[in-house]
Amino acid sequence: MTTPARRPRTRRQYAFSLRNLSVCCGLIGIVLFAAGITARAAARAAEDHPIAALALGLLVLSAAVMMRRRRLAVRRLALAPAGPGGMLTPDAVVPAPPVEVPSWEADYDAMDPDEFEQAIADLCERDGCEATSVVGGAGDLGADVLATTPDGRRLVIQCKRYDATHKVGSQDVQRFGGTCFAVHEAHIAIVVTTSEFTEPAIDYAAQCGILCVDGQELSTWADTGSAPWLW
């Protein structure tokens, strides 16, 4: 028994029609003409009633934004995994992971001197300083942190990690004042402490142009990003 042979499929070819082409061109012309009239009418209305035109534009924009949000929400639901029976479970839409924001709040009192110097250097880098280095140690000649401020000035910092009962005295500031400008060529010299400064130390620093940052001001710097060289 033989099976009838299938006829090969052929694409249907449409003959060119001048009439159909004329009709299409006419429709396109009508649409363009109507669009031009509408645009001119809208322009005149905007000139005569600018406030109403602005309100209408804002309304149209708000509607477009709402429609886009709705489409995105529907798309998320469509891509979300379904639970038993094809129902979406409360866990179907997975929330985005929270963005980790680095915290600069630190217990400076609990740090040792080396950790405290590094923490101050980190604050300088956070606030835009370049070429930041920790140079504290034997033979540092009073400089614990060296850096270059965002505006190109040389920054020299001495770090005093003292407890609340040990204030930074005038002699401490005087030793730093004898080297920060002459030896380290500082444009900005700062003494930072976790404690406080004595009145003679503050007076001497003011005469020499040295900035004093006590424990409370250090917390403000860490929390707000208000760097001492901007004070």
Coordinates of C-alpha atoms in Angstrom, one line a residue:
M1 CA 0.0 0.0 0.0
T2 CA 1.4 3.3 -1.0
T3 CA 0.8 6.6 0.7
P4 CA 0.0 9.7 -1.3
A5 CA 2.9 12.1 -1.6
R6 CA 2.6 15.4 0.2
R7 CA 2.7 18.5 -1.8
P8 CA 5.5 20.8 -1.0
R9 CA 4.5 23.9 0.8
T10 CA 4.9 27.1 -1.1
R11 CA 4.8 30.6 0.2
R12 CA 1.8 32.6 -0.9
Q13 CA 2.9 35.6 -3.0
Y14 CA 0.8 38.7 -3.0
A15 CA 0.6 40.7 -6.1
F16 CA 1.5 44.4 -6.0
S17 CA -1.6 46.6 -5.7
L18 CA -1.4 50.3 -6.4
R19 CA -4.8 50.7 -4.8
N20 CA -3.7 49.3 -1.5
L21 CA -0.6 51.4 -1.5
S22 CA -2.6 54.5 -2.1
V23 CA -5.0 53.7 0.7
C24 CA -2.1 53.1 3.1
C25 CA -0.4 56.4 2.1
G26 CA -3.7 58.2 2.6
L27 CA -4.2 56.8 6.1
I28 CA -0.7 57.8 7.1
G29 CA -1.3 61.3 5.8
I30 CA -4.5 61.6 7.8
V31 CA -2.8 60.5 11.0
L32 CA 0.1 62.9 10.5
F33 CA -2.4 65.7 9.7
A34 CA -4.4 65.0 12.9
A35 CA -1.3 64.8 15.0
G36 CA -0.1 68.2 13.7
I37 CA -3.5 69.8 14.4
T38 CA -3.5 68.3 17.9
A39 CA 0.0 69.6 18.6
R40 CA -0.9 73.1 17.4
A41 CA -4.0 73.1 19.6
A42 CA -2.0 71.9 22.6
A43 CA 0.6 74.7 22.0
R44 CA -2.1 77.3 21.8
A45 CA -3.8 76.0 24.9
A46 CA -0.4 76.1 26.7
E47 CA 0.1 79.7 25.8
D48 CA -3.4 80.7 26.8
H49 CA -3.5 78.6 30.0
P50 CA 0.0 77.8 31.1
I51 CA -1.0 76.7 34.6
A52 CA -3.6 74.2 33.3
A53 CA -1.2 72.9 30.7
L54 CA 1.5 72.4 33.4
A55 CA -1.0 70.6 35.6
L56 CA -2.1 68.4 32.8
G57 CA 1.5 67.5 31.9
L58 CA 2.3 66.6 35.5
L59 CA -0.9 64.4 35.6
V60 CA 0.2 62.6 32.5
L61 CA 3.7 62.1 33.8
S62 CA 2.4 60.8 37.1
A63 CA 0.1 58.4 35.3
A64 CA 3.0 57.1 33.2
V65 CA 5.2 56.6 36.3
M66 CA 2.4 54.7 38.1
M67 CA 1.8 52.5 35.0
R68 CA 5.5 51.7 34.8
R69 CA 5.6 50.8 38.5
R70 CA 2.6 48.6 38.1
R71 CA 4.2 46.8 35.1
L72 CA 7.4 46.2 37.0
A73 CA 5.4 44.8 40.0
V74 CA 3.5 42.5 37.8
R75 CA 6.7 41.3 36.2
R76 CA 8.3 40.6 39.6
L77 CA 5.3 38.6 40.6
A78 CA 5.4 36.7 37.3
L79 CA 9.1 35.8 37.8
A80 CA 8.7 34.9 41.5
P81 CA 8.7 31.2 42.4
A82 CA 5.2 29.7 43.1
G83 CA 4.3 27.7 46.2
P84 CA 2.2 24.5 46.3
G85 CA -0.8 24.6 43.9
G86 CA 0.7 27.5 41.9
M87 CA 0.0 30.1 44.7
L88 CA 2.6 32.7 45.5
T89 CA 3.9 32.3 49.0
P90 CA 4.8 35.3 51.2
D91 CA 8.5 34.3 50.7
A92 CA 8.2 34.3 46.9
V93 CA 9.4 37.9 46.5
V94 CA 12.9 38.0 48.0
P95 CA 13.8 41.4 49.4
A96 CA 17.0 43.0 48.3
P97 CA 19.9 42.5 50.8
P98 CA 20.4 45.5 53.0
V99 CA 23.3 47.8 52.1
E100 CA 26.0 47.7 54.7
V101 CA 27.0 51.2 55.8
P102 CA 30.4 51.3 57.5
S103 CA 30.1 52.7 61.1
W104 CA 32.9 55.0 62.3
E105 CA 31.6 54.9 65.9
A106 CA 34.4 53.2 67.9
D107 CA 35.5 52.8 71.5
Y108 CA 38.7 54.8 71.2
D109 CA 39.2 54.5 75.0
A110 CA 39.5 50.7 74.6
M111 CA 42.2 50.9 71.9
D112 CA 45.9 50.7 72.5
P113 CA 48.1 53.6 71.2
D114 CA 48.9 51.8 67.9
E115 CA 45.2 51.0 67.3
F116 CA 44.3 54.6 68.1
E117 CA 46.8 56.0 65.6
Q118 CA 45.5 53.7 62.9
A119 CA 41.9 54.7 63.7
I120 CA 42.8 58.4 63.2
A121 CA 44.5 57.6 59.9
D122 CA 41.4 55.8 58.8
L123 CA 39.3 58.9 59.6
C124 CA 41.6 61.0 57.5
E125 CA 41.3 58.7 54.5
R126 CA 37.5 58.5 54.9
D127 CA 37.4 62.3 54.7
G128 CA 39.4 62.5 51.5
C129 CA 43.0 62.7 52.6
E130 CA 45.7 61.1 50.4
A131 CA 49.1 59.6 51.1
T132 CA 48.0 58.8 54.6
S133 CA 50.6 56.9 56.7
V134 CA 51.0 56.0 60.4
V135 CA 54.6 56.9 61.4
G136 CA 54.3 56.9 65.2
G137 CA 56.9 55.1 67.3
A138 CA 60.4 55.6 68.4
G139 CA 62.0 58.5 66.7
D140 CA 58.8 59.9 65.2
L141 CA 59.6 63.4 66.5
G142 CA 56.1 64.0 67.6
A143 CA 54.3 62.9 64.3
D144 CA 52.0 59.9 64.5
V145 CA 50.0 60.4 61.3
L146 CA 51.0 62.1 58.1
A147 CA 48.6 62.9 55.3
T148 CA 47.7 65.3 52.5
T149 CA 44.3 67.0 52.8
P150 CA 42.0 67.1 49.8
D151 CA 43.1 70.7 49.0
G152 CA 46.8 69.7 49.0
R153 CA 48.0 70.8 52.5
R154 CA 50.4 68.7 54.5
L155 CA 48.7 67.4 57.7
V156 CA 50.7 66.3 60.7
I157 CA 48.8 64.7 63.7
Q158 CA 49.9 63.7 67.1
C159 CA 47.7 61.1 68.9
K160 CA 47.3 61.0 72.7
R161 CA 45.3 58.0 73.8
Y162 CA 44.8 59.0 77.4
D163 CA 42.1 58.1 79.9
A164 CA 39.6 60.6 81.3
T165 CA 41.8 61.5 84.3
H166 CA 44.9 62.2 82.2
K167 CA 44.7 65.5 80.4
V168 CA 47.0 66.6 77.7
G169 CA 49.3 69.2 79.3
S170 CA 51.2 72.2 78.0
Q171 CA 54.5 70.3 77.8
D172 CA 52.9 67.7 75.5
V173 CA 51.8 70.3 73.1
Q174 CA 55.1 72.2 73.3
R175 CA 57.1 69.1 72.3
F176 CA 54.9 68.7 69.3
G177 CA 55.0 72.4 68.5
G178 CA 58.8 72.2 68.4
T179 CA 58.8 69.7 65.5
C180 CA 55.5 69.8 63.6
F181 CA 56.3 72.9 61.6
A182 CA 60.1 73.1 61.6
V183 CA 60.8 69.4 61.1
H184 CA 57.7 67.9 59.5
E185 CA 56.8 71.1 57.5
A186 CA 53.2 70.9 58.5
H187 CA 50.6 73.2 56.9
I188 CA 48.1 71.9 59.5
A189 CA 49.2 70.5 62.9
I190 CA 46.7 68.7 65.1
V191 CA 46.8 67.0 68.5
V192 CA 44.0 64.5 69.0
T193 CA 43.2 62.9 72.3
T194 CA 40.6 60.7 73.9
S195 CA 40.8 62.9 77.0
E196 CA 40.9 66.7 77.4
F197 CA 43.4 69.5 77.3
T198 CA 44.6 71.7 80.1
E199 CA 44.0 75.5 79.8
P200 CA 47.8 76.2 79.4
A201 CA 47.9 73.6 76.6
I202 CA 45.0 75.2 74.8
D203 CA 46.6 78.7 75.2
Y204 CA 50.0 77.5 73.8
A205 CA 48.3 75.7 70.9
A206 CA 46.3 78.8 70.0
Q207 CA 49.6 80.9 70.0
C208 CA 51.3 78.4 67.7
G209 CA 48.4 77.6 65.4
I210 CA 48.0 74.0 66.5
L211 CA 44.5 72.5 66.5
C212 CA 43.4 70.7 69.6
V213 CA 40.8 67.9 69.3
D214 CA 39.5 66.5 72.5
G215 CA 37.5 63.3 73.1
Q216 CA 34.1 64.9 72.5
E217 CA 35.2 66.7 69.3
L218 CA 36.7 63.4 68.1
S219 CA 33.3 61.7 68.5
T220 CA 31.8 64.6 66.5
W221 CA 34.4 64.2 63.8
A222 CA 33.8 60.4 63.5
D223 CA 30.0 60.8 63.5
T224 CA 29.5 63.8 61.2
G225 CA 32.6 63.8 59.0
S226 CA 33.4 67.4 60.0
A227 CA 37.1 67.1 59.7
P228 CA 39.3 69.3 62.0
W229 CA 41.2 70.9 59.1
L230 CA 37.8 72.4 58.0
W231 CA 37.1 74.0 61.3

